[in-house]
């Protein structure tokens, strides 16, 4: 006790890194359980900015165990780059542990991702082109290469050869590309294996030992609920399960190891890549949110699509993840907008009222959002440290979210800095203090 899962409730980029960073201070272990370097967390610490794609945000606390769980797909080149960068900046990475069972993103996965997007043309998903989908596909097809394989040259070669054959056929025009060269791939992998060997561990056991001795373990999700392979806006989703339930599979713990589920939602909505986005704003307000919120992707540098908060989707995410706490981030970005609009229901192409998030793709694609308008606020709220200090309009906005989602808001972000947060709710301090 306790196990705490942190997940995104929208389309990603909600600020999970900041929330994890805050909760991690009092935790003993932080575990990533899915996704790969398609994710990107930006953490600002003492004026320094850190961009992490694979290593859990907790690494900035010396000695904290930071686990890359079995459910993550790891590009070893990127991982080594991150380790080196942190070391250069004098961050102690001694607490890093990498699951021996995690799958590896290989060069041919990246090539396949790029090619599959190119072939889709206008129908592209808008992936991050980091090879994530093809890697998870190989995992399911039992053609994956895992971290533990890096330590055995014979097995590694055999596995890469088996996985490579179908790719060489599918990617014939790239026959000479080093991404398809067995020798080059295995040599690189062996070098990577040598570098990361000290960090490879039985990470599920590490989590059990921490949980069984009463220490706090945080399971840090990447991407978000609406990008979930099963529950998101398929096929415009990622290839893993970012919902809370997946923390068990991706880290190797049981459902009763989880005591709290924190959902993170931005005070408005953003999405990168293609796919339905009912509250999207193609106007000046969308641009205002994009610019004020600095809505540029950490991983790909793409401009994020912006829109109003979507309570239909948020309610769906709250139930799907069975949230016990909600963190609202970037409330400050809404300052200066009047009215503030909130989507409370959808209307289908045929005119039907949709109070619940539609499970059918065709209905969702034709749905338009219907709004309630709330008065806006002008004040800079960046210095507020309690809910009572917020302008009344901002408090009303939070109350509406509470009211319509049934979730308990425990944290509100009022600026990019670590200290620019308000702890709210019945227990104004996180329960973690006891940890
Ligand atoms: P993939 O995960 O690279 O396959 O991309 C699939 C979809 O998920 C695309 O729409 C991406 O833009 C989106 N996506 C993947 N990772 C993130 C993330 O960390 N934040 C936001 N969107 C993401």
Coordinates of C-alpha atoms and ligand atoms in Angstrom, one line a residue:
X1 CA 0.0 0.0 0.0
X2 CA -0.5 2.2 -1.7
X3 CA -0.4 1.7 -5.5
X4 CA -1.4 4.8 -7.4
X5 CA -2.0 4.9 -11.1
X6 CA -1.8 8.2 -13.1
X7 CA -3.5 8.3 -16.5
X8 CA -4.4 10.9 -19.1
X9 CA -8.1 11.3 -19.6
X10 CA -8.2 13.1 -23.0
X11 CA -6.0 12.7 -26.0
X12 CA -2.6 13.0 -24.3
X13 CA -0.4 15.9 -23.3
X14 CA -2.6 16.7 -20.3
X15 CA 0.5 17.3 -18.1
X16 CA 0.8 13.9 -16.6
X17 CA 4.6 14.5 -16.2
X18 CA 4.0 17.4 -13.8
X19 CA 1.4 15.5 -11.7
X20 CA 3.7 12.4 -11.6
X21 CA 6.6 14.6 -10.6
X22 CA 4.6 16.1 -7.7
X23 CA 3.3 12.8 -6.4
X24 CA 6.6 11.1 -7.0
X25 CA 8.3 13.3 -4.4
X26 CA 6.7 11.1 -1.7
X27 CA 6.7 7.8 -3.6
X28 CA 9.4 5.1 -3.5
X29 CA 9.0 3.7 -7.0
X30 CA 7.7 5.2 -10.3
X31 CA 6.8 2.7 -13.0
X32 CA 6.0 3.3 -16.7
X33 CA 3.7 0.6 -17.9
X34 CA 2.9 1.2 -21.6
X35 CA 3.8 3.2 -24.7
X36 CA 7.3 4.1 -25.8
X37 CA 9.1 7.1 -27.0
X38 CA 6.0 8.3 -28.7
X39 CA 5.4 9.9 -25.3
X40 CA 7.2 13.0 -24.1
X41 CA 7.1 14.6 -20.7
X42 CA 8.5 18.1 -20.1
X43 CA 9.4 18.8 -16.5
X44 CA 10.7 22.1 -15.3
X45 CA 12.9 21.8 -12.2
X46 CA 14.7 24.9 -10.7
X47 CA 14.5 26.6 -14.0
X48 CA 15.9 23.7 -15.9
X49 CA 13.8 21.9 -18.5
X50 CA 13.9 18.1 -18.9
X51 CA 12.3 16.3 -21.8
X52 CA 11.9 12.6 -21.1
X53 CA 10.4 10.1 -23.5
X54 CA 11.1 6.7 -21.8
X55 CA 12.6 7.2 -18.4
X56 CA 9.9 7.9 -15.7
X57 CA 9.6 11.4 -14.4
X58 CA 10.7 10.3 -10.9
X59 CA 14.3 10.0 -12.1
X60 CA 14.9 13.6 -11.0
X61 CA 14.8 12.5 -7.4
X62 CA 18.1 11.0 -6.4
X63 CA 17.9 7.4 -5.5
X64 CA 14.2 6.9 -6.4
X65 CA 13.5 3.6 -8.2
X66 CA 12.3 4.4 -11.7
X67 CA 11.1 1.4 -13.6
X68 CA 10.5 0.9 -17.3
X69 CA 7.9 -1.9 -17.0
X70 CA 7.3 -4.9 -19.2
X71 CA 4.4 -3.2 -21.0
X72 CA 6.7 -0.5 -22.4
X73 CA 8.3 -0.7 -25.9
X74 CA 11.8 0.5 -25.7
X75 CA 13.9 2.0 -28.5
X76 CA 17.3 1.2 -27.0
X77 CA 19.1 3.9 -28.9
X78 CA 16.7 6.5 -27.5
X79 CA 16.9 5.1 -24.0
X80 CA 20.7 5.3 -24.0
X81 CA 20.6 8.8 -25.3
X82 CA 18.3 9.8 -22.4
X83 CA 20.5 8.1 -19.8
X84 CA 23.6 9.9 -21.2
X85 CA 21.9 13.2 -21.3
X86 CA 20.7 12.9 -17.7
X87 CA 24.2 11.9 -16.6
X88 CA 25.7 14.8 -18.4
X89 CA 23.4 17.1 -16.5
X90 CA 24.5 15.4 -13.2
X91 CA 21.3 13.6 -12.6
X92 CA 21.8 10.3 -10.8
X93 CA 20.3 7.5 -12.8
X94 CA 21.3 4.7 -10.4
X95 CA 17.6 4.1 -9.6
X96 CA 16.7 3.1 -13.1
X97 CA 15.4 -0.4 -13.6
X98 CA 14.4 -1.9 -17.0
X99 CA 12.2 -4.9 -17.3
X100 CA 13.9 -7.8 -19.0
X101 CA 10.5 -8.6 -20.6
X102 CA 9.9 -5.3 -22.3
X103 CA 9.9 -5.4 -26.1
X104 CA 12.4 -3.4 -28.3
X105 CA 11.5 -1.0 -31.0
X106 CA 13.8 -2.0 -33.8
X107 CA 14.9 0.1 -36.8
X108 CA 12.6 -1.9 -39.1
X109 CA 9.6 -0.9 -36.9
X110 CA 10.4 2.8 -37.5
X111 CA 10.7 2.2 -41.2
X112 CA 7.4 0.2 -41.3
X113 CA 5.6 3.0 -39.3
X114 CA 6.8 5.6 -41.8
X115 CA 5.9 3.5 -44.8
X116 CA 2.5 2.5 -43.5
X117 CA 1.6 6.2 -42.9
X118 CA 2.9 7.1 -46.3
X119 CA 0.7 4.4 -47.9
X120 CA -2.4 5.5 -46.0
X121 CA -2.0 9.0 -47.5
X122 CA -5.0 11.1 -46.6
X123 CA -6.2 8.3 -44.3
X124 CA -3.0 8.4 -42.2
X125 CA -3.3 8.1 -38.4
X126 CA -0.8 10.8 -37.8
X127 CA 1.4 8.5 -35.7
X128 CA 4.6 9.8 -34.1
X129 CA 6.5 7.6 -36.6
X130 CA 8.5 6.1 -33.7
X131 CA 7.7 2.5 -34.7
X132 CA 5.3 2.0 -31.8
X133 CA 2.5 0.2 -33.7
X134 CA 4.7 -2.2 -35.6
X135 CA 6.6 -3.1 -32.4
X136 CA 3.4 -3.9 -30.5
X137 CA 2.2 -5.8 -33.6
X138 CA 5.4 -8.0 -33.5
X139 CA 4.8 -8.5 -29.8
X140 CA 1.3 -9.9 -30.4
X141 CA 2.6 -11.9 -33.4
X142 CA 5.3 -13.4 -31.1
X143 CA 8.0 -12.0 -33.4
X144 CA 9.2 -9.5 -30.8
X145 CA 12.8 -9.0 -29.6
X146 CA 12.9 -8.3 -25.9
X147 CA 15.4 -6.6 -23.6
X148 CA 16.7 -9.9 -22.2
X149 CA 17.6 -11.0 -25.8
X150 CA 20.2 -8.3 -25.9
X151 CA 22.3 -10.3 -23.5
X152 CA 22.5 -13.4 -25.6
X153 CA 24.1 -13.0 -29.1
X154 CA 22.9 -16.3 -30.4
X155 CA 19.3 -15.9 -29.4
X156 CA 19.3 -12.3 -30.5
X157 CA 20.5 -13.1 -34.0
X158 CA 17.9 -15.8 -34.4
X159 CA 15.1 -13.6 -33.2
X160 CA 16.1 -10.7 -35.3
X161 CA 16.4 -12.9 -38.4
X162 CA 12.9 -14.4 -37.9
X163 CA 11.4 -11.0 -37.3
X164 CA 13.3 -9.4 -40.2
X165 CA 12.2 -11.8 -43.0
X166 CA 8.6 -10.6 -43.4
X167 CA 9.8 -7.0 -43.1
X168 CA 12.3 -7.5 -45.9
X169 CA 9.5 -8.8 -48.1
X170 CA 7.1 -6.0 -47.2
X171 CA 9.7 -3.3 -47.6
X172 CA 11.4 -4.5 -50.8
X173 CA 12.2 -1.0 -52.1
X174 CA 14.3 -0.4 -49.0
X175 CA 16.4 -3.6 -49.4
X176 CA 19.6 -1.7 -48.9
X177 CA 18.5 0.3 -45.9
X178 CA 20.6 -0.4 -42.8
X179 CA 17.3 -0.7 -40.9
X180 CA 16.9 -4.1 -42.7
X181 CA 20.4 -5.3 -42.3
X182 CA 20.7 -8.3 -40.0
X183 CA 24.3 -7.8 -39.2
X184 CA 24.1 -4.1 -38.5
X185 CA 21.0 -4.5 -36.3
X186 CA 22.5 -7.3 -34.2
X187 CA 25.8 -5.6 -33.8
X188 CA 24.1 -2.4 -32.6
X189 CA 21.8 -4.4 -30.3
X190 CA 24.7 -6.1 -28.7
X191 CA 26.3 -2.8 -28.0
X192 CA 23.1 -1.4 -26.5
X193 CA 22.7 -4.6 -24.4
X194 CA 26.2 -4.0 -23.0
X195 CA 25.3 -0.4 -22.0
X196 CA 21.9 -1.1 -20.4
X197 CA 22.8 -4.4 -18.7
X198 CA 23.4 -2.9 -15.2
X199 CA 19.8 -1.6 -15.2
X200 CA 18.0 -4.8 -16.4
X201 CA 16.0 -6.4 -13.6
X202 CA 12.9 -8.4 -12.6
X203 CA 10.8 -5.3 -12.3
X204 CA 7.5 -7.0 -11.4
X205 CA 9.2 -8.4 -8.3
X206 CA 10.6 -5.1 -7.5
X207 CA 7.1 -3.6 -7.5
X208 CA 5.7 -6.5 -5.3
X209 CA 8.5 -6.0 -2.8
X210 CA 7.8 -2.3 -2.5
X211 CA 4.0 -2.8 -2.3
X212 CA 4.2 -5.7 0.2
X213 CA 6.4 -3.6 2.5
X214 CA 3.9 -0.7 2.5
X215 CA 5.9 1.6 0.2
X216 CA 4.3 3.8 -2.4
X217 CA 4.4 2.8 -6.1
X218 CA 3.2 5.2 -8.8
X219 CA 2.2 3.7 -12.1
X220 CA 2.8 6.4 -14.7
X221 CA 0.6 6.2 -17.9
X222 CA 1.6 7.6 -21.2
X223 CA -0.7 8.9 -23.9
X224 CA -4.3 8.8 -22.7
X225 CA -7.7 7.2 -22.5
X226 CA -9.1 8.5 -25.8
X227 CA -6.0 7.0 -27.5
X228 CA -6.5 3.6 -26.0
X229 CA -6.3 0.8 -28.5
X230 CA -9.6 -0.8 -27.2
X231 CA -11.5 2.1 -25.7
X232 CA -10.3 5.1 -27.7
X233 CA -11.2 6.6 -31.0
X234 CA -10.1 3.5 -33.0
X235 CA -8.3 3.4 -35.5
X236 CA -7.0 6.9 -34.6
X237 CA -5.3 5.6 -31.4
X238 CA -2.0 4.4 -30.2
X239 CA -1.2 0.6 -30.1
X240 CA -1.2 0.1 -26.4
X241 CA -3.7 0.5 -23.5
X242 CA -3.2 3.8 -21.6
X243 CA -6.2 3.2 -19.3
X244 CA -5.7 2.5 -15.6
X245 CA -6.5 -1.2 -15.9
X246 CA -3.4 -1.7 -18.1
X247 CA -1.1 -0.8 -15.3
X248 CA -1.5 -4.2 -13.8
X249 CA -0.5 -6.0 -17.0
X250 CA 2.2 -3.6 -18.0
X251 CA 3.9 -3.6 -14.6
X252 CA 3.0 -7.1 -13.4
X253 CA 0.9 -6.3 -10.4
X254 CA -2.7 -7.4 -9.4
X255 CA -5.8 -5.2 -9.5
X256 CA -6.0 -5.1 -5.7
X257 CA -2.5 -3.6 -5.6
X258 CA -4.0 -0.4 -7.0
X259 CA -5.5 1.9 -4.3
X260 CA -5.9 5.1 -6.2
X261 CA -6.4 6.2 -9.8
X262 CA -5.6 9.8 -10.7
X263 CA -6.8 11.1 -14.0
X264 CA -5.2 14.2 -15.5
X265 CA -7.3 16.5 -17.7
X266 CA -6.3 19.8 -19.2
X267 CA -8.9 22.6 -18.6
X268 CA -9.5 22.5 -22.4
X269 CA -8.8 19.9 -25.0
X270 CA -5.9 19.1 -27.4
X271 CA -5.1 16.4 -29.8
X272 CA -2.2 15.6 -32.1
X273 CA -2.6 13.4 -35.1
X274 CA -5.7 12.7 -37.0
X275 CA -9.1 11.4 -35.7
X276 CA -12.4 12.8 -34.4
X277 CA -12.3 15.7 -32.0
X278 CA -15.8 17.0 -31.4
X279 CA -14.8 20.2 -29.6
X280 CA -12.1 21.3 -32.0
X281 CA -11.8 25.0 -32.7
X282 CA -10.7 26.1 -36.1
X283 CA -10.8 29.8 -35.2
X284 CA -9.0 32.5 -33.3
X285 CA -9.9 30.9 -30.0
X286 CA -8.2 27.7 -31.1
X287 CA -5.2 29.7 -32.0
X288 CA -5.3 31.6 -28.7
X289 CA -5.3 28.3 -26.8
X290 CA -2.6 26.9 -28.9
X291 CA -0.3 29.9 -28.4
X292 CA -1.1 30.7 -24.7
X293 CA -0.9 27.0 -23.8
X294 CA 2.3 26.4 -25.8
X295 CA 0.6 23.5 -27.5
X296 CA 3.4 22.1 -29.5
X297 CA 4.2 18.3 -29.3
X298 CA 7.2 17.4 -27.1
X299 CA 8.0 14.4 -29.3
X300 CA 7.3 15.5 -32.8
X301 CA 7.1 19.3 -32.6
X302 CA 3.7 19.3 -34.2
X303 CA 1.1 21.9 -33.4
X304 CA -1.6 20.4 -31.3
X305 CA -5.2 20.8 -32.4
X306 CA -7.1 22.7 -29.7
X307 CA -10.7 22.9 -28.5
X308 CA -13.0 23.4 -25.5
X309 CA -13.2 21.0 -22.6
X310 CA -15.3 18.0 -23.6
X311 CA -17.3 16.7 -20.6
X312 CA -18.9 13.9 -22.5
X313 CA -15.4 12.4 -23.2
X314 CA -14.2 13.3 -19.7
X315 CA -17.2 11.5 -18.0
X316 CA -16.4 8.5 -20.2
X317 CA -12.8 8.5 -19.1
X318 CA -13.7 9.0 -15.5
X319 CA -15.8 5.9 -15.4
X320 CA -13.6 3.8 -17.7
X321 CA -10.6 4.4 -15.4
X322 CA -12.8 4.5 -12.2
X323 CA -11.0 7.7 -11.2
X324 CA -10.5 8.4 -7.5
X325 CA -9.0 11.8 -8.1
X326 CA -8.8 14.3 -10.9
X327 CA -6.1 16.8 -11.6
X328 CA -7.0 19.7 -13.8
X329 CA -4.0 21.3 -15.5
X330 CA -3.5 24.6 -17.3
X331 CA -6.5 26.4 -15.8
X332 CA -4.5 29.7 -16.2
X333 CA -4.5 29.3 -20.0
X334 CA -8.3 30.1 -20.1
X335 CA -7.8 33.6 -18.6
X336 CA -8.9 36.2 -21.0
X337 CA -11.6 34.1 -22.7
X338 CA -15.2 35.0 -22.2
X339 CA -17.4 33.0 -22.3
X340 CA -15.7 29.8 -21.5
X341 CA -17.5 27.0 -23.3
X342 CA -17.9 23.4 -22.2
X343 CA -19.3 20.6 -24.2
X344 CA -22.0 18.9 -22.2
X345 CA -23.5 16.6 -24.9
X346 CA -23.2 15.7 -28.5
X347 CA -25.7 15.7 -31.3
X348 CA -25.6 13.1 -34.0
X349 CA -25.8 13.8 -37.7
X350 CA -29.4 12.6 -37.6
X351 CA -30.2 15.0 -34.7
X352 CA -30.3 12.6 -31.8
X353 CA -29.0 13.9 -28.5
X354 CA -26.0 11.9 -27.2
X355 CA -25.4 12.2 -23.5
X356 CA -22.8 9.4 -23.5
X357 CA -19.7 9.0 -25.5
X358 CA -20.8 7.0 -28.6
X359 CA -19.1 3.6 -29.0
X360 CA -19.8 3.5 -32.7
X361 CA -17.2 5.1 -34.9
X362 CA -19.6 6.4 -37.6
X363 CA -21.7 8.1 -34.9
X364 CA -18.7 9.7 -33.3
X365 CA -17.4 10.9 -36.6
X366 CA -20.7 12.7 -37.3
X367 CA -21.2 14.0 -33.8
X368 CA -21.1 17.7 -33.0
X369 CA -20.6 19.1 -29.5
X370 CA -23.3 21.2 -27.7
X371 CA -22.1 23.6 -25.1
X372 CA -22.9 25.4 -21.9
X373 CA -21.4 28.8 -21.6
X374 CA -19.7 30.1 -18.4
X375 CA -18.5 33.6 -17.7
X376 CA -14.7 33.9 -18.2
X377 CA -12.1 35.5 -16.0
X378 CA -9.3 37.9 -16.8
X379 CA -7.1 37.7 -13.7
X380 CA -3.7 36.1 -13.8
X381 CA -4.2 33.1 -11.5
X382 CA -0.6 32.0 -11.5
X383 CA 0.0 33.1 -7.9
X384 CA -3.1 31.4 -6.4
X385 CA -2.3 28.6 -4.0
X386 CA -5.8 27.8 -2.7
X387 CA -9.1 27.4 -4.4
X388 CA -10.5 30.3 -2.4
X389 CA -8.0 32.6 -4.0
X390 CA -9.3 31.8 -7.5
X391 CA -11.7 34.2 -9.2
X392 CA -15.3 33.1 -8.7
X393 CA -15.7 32.2 -12.4
X394 CA -12.7 29.8 -12.2
X395 CA -14.2 28.2 -9.1
X396 CA -17.5 27.8 -10.9
X397 CA -15.7 26.2 -13.8
X398 CA -14.1 23.6 -11.5
X399 CA -17.5 23.0 -9.8
X400 CA -19.1 22.3 -13.1
X401 CA -16.4 19.7 -13.9
X402 CA -16.9 18.1 -10.4
X403 CA -20.7 18.1 -10.8
X404 CA -20.8 16.6 -14.3
X405 CA -18.0 14.0 -13.9
X406 CA -18.6 13.0 -10.3
X407 CA -14.8 13.1 -9.9
X408 CA -13.0 14.6 -6.9
X409 CA -10.6 17.3 -8.1
X410 CA -7.5 17.1 -5.9
X411 CA -5.1 19.2 -7.9
X412 CA -5.3 22.3 -10.1
X413 CA -2.5 23.5 -12.3
X414 CA -2.2 27.3 -12.5
X415 CA 1.1 27.7 -14.4
X416 CA 4.0 25.8 -15.8
X417 CA 6.2 25.9 -12.7
X418 CA 6.2 23.0 -10.2
X419 CA 4.9 25.3 -7.4
X420 CA 2.1 26.7 -9.5
X421 CA -0.5 24.2 -8.2
X422 CA -3.5 24.2 -5.9
X423 CA -4.2 21.1 -3.8
X424 CA -7.9 20.9 -3.3
X425 CA -10.7 18.6 -2.2
X426 CA -11.5 16.9 1.1
X427 CA -7.9 16.0 1.7
X428 CA -6.0 19.0 0.6
X429 CA -2.7 17.2 0.9
X430 CA -2.1 14.0 -1.0
X431 CA -2.4 10.9 1.1
X432 CA 1.1 10.1 0.1
X433 CA 2.5 12.1 3.0
X434 CA 2.2 9.0 5.1
X435 CA 4.4 7.1 2.7
Ligands
LIG1 P1 1.7 6.3 -32.3 O1 1.5 6.1 -30.8 O2 3.0 6.9 -32.6 O3 1.4 5.0 -33.1 O4 0.5 7.3 -32.8 C1 -0.8 7.0 -32.7 C2 -1.6 8.2 -32.3 O5 -1.4 8.5 -30.9 C3 -1.3 9.5 -33.1 O6 -2.5 10.3 -33.2 C4 -0.3 10.2 -32.2 O7 -0.3 11.6 -32.4 C5 -0.9 9.9 -30.8 N1 0.1 9.9 -29.7 C6 1.0 9.0 -29.5 N2 1.7 9.4 -28.4 C7 1.2 10.5 -28.0 C8 1.5 11.4 -26.9 O8 2.4 11.1 -26.0 N3 0.7 12.5 -26.7 C9 -0.3 12.8 -27.6 N4 -0.6 12.0 -28.6 C10 0.1 10.9 -28.8

